[in-house]
Amino acid sequence: MSDTFQYNRLNRDDAALLLVDHQSGLISLVQDFSPGEFKNNVLATAACGDYFGLPTILTTSFEDGPNGPLVPELKETFPNAPYIARPGNINAWDNEEFVKAIKATGKKQLIIAGVVTEVCVAFPALSAREEGYEVFVVTDASGTFNTVTRDAAWYRMQQAGVQMMSWFAMACELHRDWRNDIEGLGQLFSNHIPNYRNLMTSYFAKASS
C-alpha cells in the first residue's frame, strides 16, 4: 500500500463556505439536477454552513444583467455575511473584494458550491488551489448544463487536488461524531432528506420508551 496519501478531513474550525453565483437566472441553466432537487441541495448546503457556524461568503456575477439576483433564501440564511456583487468578473477570484473576504476569515479550507460548475465553481477552485488552499466542492449544490460538462469540470478540478463531496458527506465530515449533537444534525437531515425523518422518528420513539 502507498504511504503517500494523507486524509485531510474537513475541520469546522478551519473551513469557510463560499456560495458562488446561485442566481435566479443562472440556476435556470442547471440541467444535471431537477429544479426541486437542486434547490434543496443548495439550501441544505447553506443550512450546514449555518449549523456549523462556518464563515460564509456570498457572491454574484453581473446580477444587473441576465444572471439575475441572488436566491433570496441564501441572503436570509446569512444576513450578515460578506456579500460581493461582482460587476463583471467571471472568475470570482479575480475580484479583490472577494479574495480579501476569504483571507479575512483566516481559514485554510474552502468549501465551494455554485453555478455553473465548469466556470463559477471550477475557476475559483483552481485559483484557490494555486494559492495553497485546501478546496472541497459540494457536487450536488453545484449545477450546470449537462453531465458531460459537469464531469469534465470535476476531472479538471480533481487533477488539481480539489476534493469532491456531497452536502451530506460534508455535514458528516464536519460533525465527526453523532454524540456531538444527535437531535440538531438529525433535524437538519430531516429537513432536506424526507426519508431521514423515519430514522429520527424511530430514534425519538426509542428514546422516550
XYZ file of N, CA and C in Angstrom:
627
model
N 0.834 -1.204 0.000
C 0.000 0.000 0.000
C 0.870 1.257 0.000
N 0.407 2.280 -0.708
C 1.161 3.524 -0.773
C 1.087 4.254 0.562
N 2.186 4.888 0.950
C 2.198 5.653 2.196
C 2.204 7.154 1.922
N 1.832 7.532 0.706
C 1.873 8.946 0.334
C 0.542 9.652 0.543
N -0.533 8.899 0.675
C -1.852 9.523 0.806
C -2.071 10.036 2.222
N -2.595 11.232 2.327
C -2.952 11.801 3.618
C -4.402 12.241 3.571
N -5.185 11.694 4.463
C -6.609 12.007 4.523
C -6.793 13.283 5.346
N -6.950 14.393 4.662
C -7.191 15.668 5.329
C -8.695 15.899 5.412
N -9.237 15.750 6.586
C -10.678 15.905 6.769
C -11.073 17.383 6.863
N -12.299 17.626 6.517
C -12.837 18.954 6.768
C -12.814 19.219 8.268
N -12.420 20.415 8.625
C -12.332 20.815 10.021
C -13.215 22.037 10.220
N -14.228 21.915 11.034
C -15.179 23.018 11.221
C -14.508 24.277 11.762
N -13.338 24.111 12.388
C -12.623 25.255 12.930
C -11.680 25.906 11.918
N -11.542 25.295 10.739
C -10.607 25.840 9.756
C -11.216 25.905 8.360
N -12.549 25.926 8.277
C -13.226 25.903 6.978
C -14.122 27.119 6.799
N -14.189 27.597 5.568
C -15.105 28.665 5.180
C -15.952 28.180 4.012
N -17.163 28.684 3.917
C -18.097 28.285 2.862
C -18.256 29.422 1.860
N -18.044 29.106 0.577
C -18.195 30.083 -0.497
C -19.369 29.663 -1.376
N -20.384 30.491 -1.439
C -21.550 30.217 -2.282
C -21.500 31.190 -3.455
N -21.229 30.633 -4.637
C -20.861 31.440 -5.791
C -21.943 31.403 -6.870
N -22.555 32.528 -7.092
C -23.432 32.737 -8.254
C -24.672 31.853 -8.277
N -25.252 31.602 -7.102
C -26.557 30.940 -7.059
C -27.609 32.011 -7.339
N -27.732 32.376 -8.598
C -28.579 33.481 -9.033
C -29.775 32.961 -9.826
N -30.854 33.715 -9.761
C -32.114 33.249 -10.355
C -31.987 32.926 -11.832
N -31.236 33.739 -12.575
C -31.076 33.468 -13.994
C -30.183 32.276 -14.255
N -29.035 32.237 -13.590
C -28.086 31.149 -13.816
C -28.650 29.793 -13.410
N -29.425 29.764 -12.331
C -29.968 28.491 -11.863
C -30.888 27.866 -12.909
N -31.488 28.692 -13.747
C -32.366 28.147 -14.797
C -31.585 27.350 -15.836
N -30.248 27.505 -15.834
C -29.410 26.746 -16.773
C -29.117 25.338 -16.281
N -29.331 25.091 -14.998
C -28.955 23.797 -14.409
C -29.861 22.687 -14.918
N -29.221 21.695 -15.556
C -29.970 20.572 -16.117
C -29.469 19.220 -15.604
N -28.393 19.212 -14.812
C -27.895 17.920 -14.315
C -28.578 17.506 -13.016
N -29.465 18.340 -12.505
C -30.344 18.008 -11.389
C -31.727 18.571 -11.705
N -32.756 17.970 -11.145
C -34.083 18.551 -11.298
C -34.134 19.840 -10.488
N -35.011 20.796 -10.872
C -35.049 22.081 -10.165
C -35.268 21.946 -8.664
N -36.225 21.120 -8.277
C -36.509 20.949 -6.854
C -35.362 20.311 -6.103
N -34.762 19.306 -6.710
C -33.635 18.620 -6.091
C -32.465 19.565 -5.907
N -32.191 20.349 -6.937
C -31.041 21.243 -6.858
C -31.248 22.319 -5.799
N -32.412 22.928 -5.770
C -32.668 23.960 -4.775
C -32.541 23.393 -3.365
N -33.059 22.186 -3.165
C -32.944 21.543 -1.858
C -31.483 21.344 -1.472
N -30.664 20.915 -2.420
C -29.247 20.685 -2.136
C -28.522 21.979 -1.779
N -28.861 23.048 -2.501
C -28.239 24.350 -2.219
C -28.631 24.832 -0.826
N -29.909 24.730 -0.503
C -30.369 25.184 0.804
C -29.840 24.288 1.922
N -29.658 23.001 1.636
C -29.071 22.098 2.629
C -27.618 22.469 2.896
N -26.897 22.819 1.839
C -25.508 23.253 1.998
C -25.444 24.519 2.838
N -26.338 25.451 2.557
C -26.392 26.683 3.345
C -26.737 26.377 4.798
N -27.677 25.464 5.004
C -28.074 25.095 6.365
C -26.900 24.490 7.132
N -26.066 23.726 6.438
C -24.871 23.166 7.063
C -23.904 24.267 7.473
N -23.712 25.241 6.577
C -22.836 26.353 6.912
C -23.315 27.089 8.150
N -24.633 27.288 8.235
C -25.222 27.968 9.379
C -25.102 27.124 10.642
N -25.402 25.839 10.531
C -25.382 24.937 11.677
C -23.989 24.824 12.290
N -22.973 24.712 11.430
C -21.612 24.543 11.924
C -20.897 25.877 12.175
N -21.595 26.972 11.926
C -21.016 28.281 12.189
C -19.840 28.609 11.294
N -19.890 28.155 10.041
C -18.783 28.413 9.121
C -18.829 29.853 8.617
N -17.699 30.537 8.589
C -17.684 31.834 7.912
C -18.142 31.625 6.465
N -19.109 32.402 6.044
C -19.725 32.192 4.730
C -19.647 33.471 3.915
N -19.305 33.314 2.649
C -19.204 34.442 1.735
C -20.149 34.210 0.565
N -20.975 35.191 0.277
C -21.908 35.129 -0.845
C -21.390 36.034 -1.952
N -21.487 35.566 -3.181
C -21.079 36.418 -4.291
C -21.946 36.162 -5.509
N -22.117 37.212 -6.300
C -22.875 37.121 -7.545
C -22.064 37.744 -8.667
N -22.447 37.406 -9.893
C -21.764 37.925 -11.069
C -22.761 38.645 -11.968
N -22.513 39.918 -12.195
C -23.302 40.693 -13.157
C -24.802 40.509 -12.900
N -25.193 40.715 -11.641
C -26.581 40.442 -11.280
C -27.566 41.428 -11.893
N -27.079 42.574 -12.362
C -27.967 43.516 -13.040
C -28.254 43.089 -14.474
N -27.516 42.081 -14.952
C -27.720 41.550 -16.292
C -28.574 40.302 -16.255
N -28.404 39.431 -17.236
C -29.249 38.244 -17.338
C -29.033 37.212 -16.240
N -27.907 37.288 -15.516
C -27.656 36.301 -14.463
C -28.644 36.406 -13.316
N -29.179 37.603 -13.100
C -30.220 37.777 -12.095
C -29.702 37.895 -10.678
N -30.622 38.141 -9.729
C -30.246 38.343 -8.330
C -29.949 37.029 -7.613
N -29.329 37.158 -6.463
C -29.054 36.004 -5.609
C -30.359 35.365 -5.156
N -30.359 34.040 -5.046
C -31.516 33.346 -4.494
C -31.800 33.907 -3.100
N -32.994 34.408 -2.843
C -33.257 35.149 -1.600
C -33.045 34.340 -0.329
N -33.270 33.040 -0.374
C -33.108 32.227 0.835
C -31.681 32.254 1.370
N -30.710 32.426 0.469
C -29.321 32.451 0.920
C -29.025 33.727 1.694
N -29.540 34.830 1.200
C -29.366 36.098 1.912
C -30.074 36.056 3.258
N -31.212 35.383 3.305
C -31.961 35.267 4.553
C -31.218 34.404 5.566
N -30.543 33.371 5.075
C -29.797 32.480 5.963
C -28.564 33.170 6.521
N -27.940 34.009 5.688
C -26.698 34.680 6.087
C -26.832 36.206 5.933
N -27.683 36.817 6.747
C -27.918 38.260 6.581
C -26.699 39.125 6.859
N -25.751 38.610 7.630
C -24.578 39.396 7.999
C -23.304 38.941 7.296
N -23.440 38.018 6.356
C -22.267 37.509 5.651
C -21.768 38.512 4.625
N -20.464 38.508 4.337
C -19.969 39.341 3.234
C -20.710 38.998 1.946
N -21.146 40.032 1.263
C -21.916 39.848 0.028
C -21.231 40.663 -1.064
N -20.587 39.946 -1.979
C -19.814 40.614 -3.017
C -20.545 40.495 -4.352
N -21.106 41.605 -4.807
C -21.759 41.654 -6.114
C -20.707 42.060 -7.141
N -20.141 41.078 -7.824
C -19.065 41.366 -8.772
C -19.635 42.060 -10.004
N -19.044 43.167 -10.441
C -19.595 43.909 -11.570
C -19.430 43.205 -12.906
N -18.433 42.314 -13.001
C -18.226 41.654 -14.290
C -17.259 40.495 -14.250
N -16.494 40.358 -13.163
C -15.507 39.273 -13.085
C -16.177 37.915 -13.207
N -15.765 37.138 -14.184
C -16.321 35.792 -14.335
C -15.744 34.868 -13.273
N -14.427 34.886 -13.121
C -13.774 34.133 -12.059
C -13.840 34.991 -10.795
N -14.563 34.512 -9.786
C -14.714 35.302 -8.558
C -13.370 35.646 -7.942
N -12.373 34.789 -8.168
C -11.052 35.028 -7.596
C -10.375 36.263 -8.197
N -10.855 36.730 -9.327
C -10.313 37.945 -9.940
C -10.836 39.204 -9.271
N -11.782 39.031 -8.356
C -12.353 40.181 -7.658
C -11.626 40.361 -6.326
N -10.974 41.494 -6.156
C -10.154 41.734 -4.973
C -10.964 41.687 -3.682
N -12.177 42.183 -3.725
C -13.017 42.206 -2.527
C -13.361 40.782 -2.079
N -13.612 39.910 -3.045
C -13.928 38.508 -2.748
C -12.737 37.825 -2.084
N -11.576 37.959 -2.676
C -10.371 37.325 -2.120
C -10.047 37.915 -0.749
N -10.221 39.212 -0.600
C -9.969 39.863 0.685
C -10.889 39.291 1.764
N -12.150 39.060 1.421
C -13.106 38.500 2.377
C -12.704 37.088 2.781
N -12.204 36.306 1.819
C -11.745 34.944 2.128
C -10.551 34.994 3.074
N -9.587 35.811 2.759
C -8.388 35.894 3.592
C -8.709 36.410 4.987
N -9.725 37.243 5.091
C -10.115 37.777 6.395
C -10.657 36.699 7.329
N -11.143 35.597 6.770
C -11.643 34.504 7.620
C -10.501 33.799 8.333
N -9.316 33.821 7.754
C -8.178 33.123 8.332
C -8.235 31.621 8.156
N -9.193 31.121 7.378
C -9.361 29.686 7.193
C -8.522 29.193 6.012
N -8.105 27.933 6.098
C -7.288 27.325 5.049
C -8.043 26.303 4.214
N -9.234 25.953 4.652
C -10.074 25.030 3.886
C -11.259 25.809 3.325
N -11.470 25.693 2.026
C -12.576 26.386 1.363
C -13.558 25.371 0.803
N -14.806 25.500 1.195
C -15.887 24.674 0.665
C -16.635 25.529 -0.351
N -16.708 25.056 -1.590
C -17.279 25.869 -2.666
C -18.468 25.156 -3.314
N -19.518 25.914 -3.568
C -20.645 25.448 -4.375
C -21.093 26.613 -5.236
N -21.609 26.314 -6.437
C -22.039 27.411 -7.282
C -22.606 26.979 -8.616
N -22.926 27.959 -9.417
C -23.479 27.777 -10.760
C -22.745 28.737 -11.704
N -22.229 28.224 -12.846
C -22.231 26.838 -13.273
C -20.917 26.170 -12.892
N -20.950 24.829 -12.851
C -19.850 24.072 -12.277
C -18.514 24.312 -12.969
N -18.495 24.308 -14.295
C -17.216 24.367 -15.010
C -16.624 25.775 -15.059
N -17.408 26.771 -14.635
C -16.911 28.150 -14.654
C -16.914 28.745 -13.245
N -18.083 28.993 -12.715
C -18.211 29.717 -11.452
C -17.672 28.943 -10.262
N -17.633 27.615 -10.375
C -17.047 26.780 -9.334
C -15.596 26.457 -9.663
N -15.352 25.966 -10.867
C -14.011 25.479 -11.230
C -12.971 26.596 -11.218
N -13.308 27.755 -11.752
C -12.306 28.823 -11.847
C -11.789 29.255 -10.469
N -12.665 29.616 -9.518
C -12.139 29.984 -8.199
C -11.526 28.802 -7.452
N -12.036 27.596 -7.694
C -11.452 26.423 -7.041
C -10.011 26.224 -7.477
N -9.759 26.341 -8.776
C -8.401 26.196 -9.294
C -7.511 27.341 -8.819
N -8.062 28.537 -8.773
C -7.297 29.692 -8.304
C -6.921 29.536 -6.838
N -7.859 29.024 -6.042
C -7.589 28.818 -4.616
C -6.538 27.739 -4.402
N -6.593 26.691 -5.199
C -5.584 25.637 -5.087
C -4.202 26.195 -5.423
N -4.153 27.075 -6.426
C -2.883 27.666 -6.814
C -2.269 28.460 -5.657
N -3.139 29.014 -4.802
C -2.654 29.805 -3.684
C -2.479 28.980 -2.412
N -2.641 27.660 -2.533
C -2.326 26.782 -1.413
C -3.471 26.403 -0.498
N -4.691 26.776 -0.837
C -5.837 26.383 -0.023
C -6.222 24.927 -0.284
N -6.778 24.285 0.748
C -7.462 23.013 0.541
C -8.867 23.364 0.050
N -9.296 22.713 -1.030
C -10.578 23.074 -1.622
C -11.476 21.839 -1.712
N -12.717 22.021 -1.284
C -13.732 20.972 -1.303
C -14.941 21.513 -2.067
N -15.352 20.821 -3.108
C -16.502 21.257 -3.899
C -17.719 20.414 -3.547
N -18.837 21.090 -3.264
C -20.090 20.397 -2.979
C -20.748 20.080 -4.319
N -20.618 18.839 -4.733
C -21.011 18.442 -6.084
C -22.501 18.592 -6.347
N -23.335 18.273 -5.351
C -24.777 18.299 -5.608
C -25.411 19.655 -5.306
N -24.594 20.631 -4.907
C -25.078 22.012 -4.773
C -24.431 22.904 -5.818
N -23.816 22.262 -6.812
C -23.213 22.952 -7.956
C -23.820 22.335 -9.210
N -24.303 23.163 -10.115
C -25.004 22.624 -11.275
C -24.567 23.265 -12.576
N -24.903 22.568 -13.670
C -24.530 23.071 -14.983
C -25.463 22.506 -16.058
N -25.037 22.637 -17.328
C -25.898 22.329 -18.473
C -26.228 20.855 -18.619
N -25.252 19.991 -18.357
C -25.453 18.555 -18.543
C -24.347 17.789 -17.825
N -24.456 16.471 -17.817
C -23.478 15.661 -17.098
C -22.123 15.616 -17.804
N -22.102 15.834 -19.116
C -20.827 15.823 -19.842
C -19.949 16.982 -19.382
N -20.511 18.196 -19.363
C -19.729 19.357 -18.933
C -19.426 19.285 -17.440
N -20.362 18.744 -16.672
C -20.121 18.586 -15.235
C -18.948 17.653 -14.971
N -18.961 16.486 -15.616
C -17.908 15.502 -15.379
C -16.547 16.031 -15.813
N -16.512 16.768 -16.923
C -15.254 17.351 -17.379
C -14.713 18.328 -16.339
N -15.618 19.115 -15.745
C -15.209 20.073 -14.711
C -14.708 19.348 -13.466
N -15.390 18.283 -13.081
C -14.953 17.502 -11.919
C -13.546 16.947 -12.137
N -13.310 16.373 -13.321
C -11.994 15.794 -13.614
C -10.911 16.869 -13.586
N -11.240 18.019 -14.154
C -10.248 19.105 -14.184
C -9.880 19.537 -12.771
N -10.866 19.685 -11.932
C -10.600 20.108 -10.564
C -9.889 19.030 -9.758
N -10.297 17.787 -9.959
C -9.654 16.694 -9.237
C -8.169 16.603 -9.565
N -7.813 16.858 -10.820
C -6.408 16.829 -11.209
C -5.595 17.884 -10.474
N -6.262 18.932 -10.016
C -5.584 19.998 -9.271
C -5.626 19.756 -7.765
N -6.207 18.640 -7.361
C -6.255 18.313 -5.940
C -7.502 18.769 -5.218
N -8.518 19.190 -5.960
C -9.788 19.573 -5.347
C -10.543 18.304 -4.959
N -11.127 18.300 -3.775
C -11.895 17.144 -3.323
C -13.372 17.359 -3.611
N -14.036 16.300 -4.095
C -15.450 16.346 -4.434
C -16.258 15.627 -3.359
N -17.344 16.233 -2.939
C -18.179 15.574 -1.947
C -19.601 16.119 -2.003
N -20.544 15.334 -1.521
C -21.934 15.768 -1.449
C -22.133 16.620 -0.194
N -23.266 17.310 -0.123
C -23.534 18.121 1.066
C -23.687 17.233 2.287
N -24.219 16.037 2.107
C -24.406 15.108 3.222
C -23.051 14.645 3.763
N -22.124 14.325 2.850
C -20.778 13.929 3.268
C -20.073 15.087 3.960
N -20.256 16.294 3.425
C -19.669 17.472 4.051
C -20.144 17.601 5.488
N -21.453 17.462 5.700
C -22.018 17.592 7.044
C -21.450 16.536 7.985
N -21.365 15.309 7.516
C -20.886 14.223 8.371
C -19.409 14.389 8.705
N -18.619 14.854 7.733
C -17.193 15.016 7.987
C -16.940 16.180 8.946
N -17.726 17.216 8.849
C -17.605 18.338 9.775
C -18.051 17.942 11.182
N -19.068 17.106 11.273
C -19.658 16.746 12.564
C -18.791 15.749 13.339
N -18.215 14.813 12.610
C -17.272 13.817 13.145
C -17.912 12.746 14.031
N -18.769 13.113 14.952
C -19.267 12.166 15.948
C -20.715 12.507 16.278
N -21.610 11.533 16.109
C -23.026 11.779 16.381
C -23.254 12.305 17.793
N -22.402 11.902 18.719
C -22.608 12.309 20.113
C -22.410 13.809 20.319
N -21.858 14.488 19.327
C -21.712 15.940 19.430
C -23.065 16.642 19.454
N -24.025 16.086 18.735
C -25.383 16.652 18.707
C -26.253 15.764 17.829
N -26.977 14.876 18.461
C -27.819 13.953 17.704
C -29.030 14.664 17.122
N -29.750 15.373 17.964
C -31.017 15.960 17.545
C -30.831 17.103 16.554
N -29.812 17.917 16.752
C -29.607 19.055 15.864
C -29.271 18.640 14.443
N -28.295 17.747 14.300
C -27.931 17.297 12.959
C -29.038 16.442 12.364
N -29.685 15.643 13.210
C -30.795 14.824 12.728
C -31.920 15.672 12.175
N -32.188 16.806 12.824
C -33.230 17.712 12.337
C -32.832 18.332 11.011
N -31.556 18.722 10.888
C -31.081 19.282 9.624
C -31.270 18.270 8.494
N -30.858 17.032 8.742
C -31.022 15.988 7.718
C -32.490 15.766 7.398
N -33.328 15.753 8.423
C -34.755 15.519 8.206
C -35.392 16.622 7.369
N -34.892 17.847 7.520
C -35.437 18.968 6.755
C -35.156 18.849 5.267
N -34.087 18.142 4.897
C -33.676 18.108 3.496
C -33.641 16.700 2.892
N -33.806 15.690 3.719
C -33.908 14.306 3.234
C -35.171 13.724 3.852
N -36.302 13.772 3.137
C -37.578 13.354 3.731
C -37.533 11.987 4.412
N -36.867 11.014 3.792
C -36.826 9.679 4.380
C -36.037 9.635 5.680
N -35.196 10.646 5.898
C -34.422 10.656 7.137
C -35.316 10.892 8.348
N -36.493 11.455 8.105
C -37.435 11.655 9.207
C -37.824 10.331 9.836
N -37.845 9.279 9.025
C -38.184 7.954 9.558
C -37.152 7.518 10.592
N -35.873 7.797 10.309
C -34.826 7.432 11.251
C -34.984 8.196 12.555
N -35.253 9.493 12.445
C -35.369 10.304 13.650
C -36.636 9.969 14.432
N -37.720 9.647 13.724
C -38.947 9.233 14.408
C -38.700 7.960 15.210
N -37.976 7.038 14.603
C -37.627 5.800 15.288
C -36.743 6.083 16.503
N -35.785 6.982 16.313
C -34.868 7.322 17.408
C -35.616 7.944 18.581
N -36.499 8.910 18.293
C -37.216 9.582 19.353
C -38.178 8.625 20.069
N -38.764 7.703 19.296
C -39.675 6.734 19.905
C -38.915 5.832 20.875
N -37.727 5.426 20.472
C -36.908 4.565 21.326
C -36.427 5.336 22.556
N -36.043 6.601 22.337
C -35.526 7.420 23.444
C -36.580 7.692 24.505
N -37.847 7.781 24.074
C -38.921 8.121 25.007
C -39.545 6.888 25.660
N -39.158 5.710 25.198
C -39.771 4.490 25.742
C -39.065 4.041 27.022
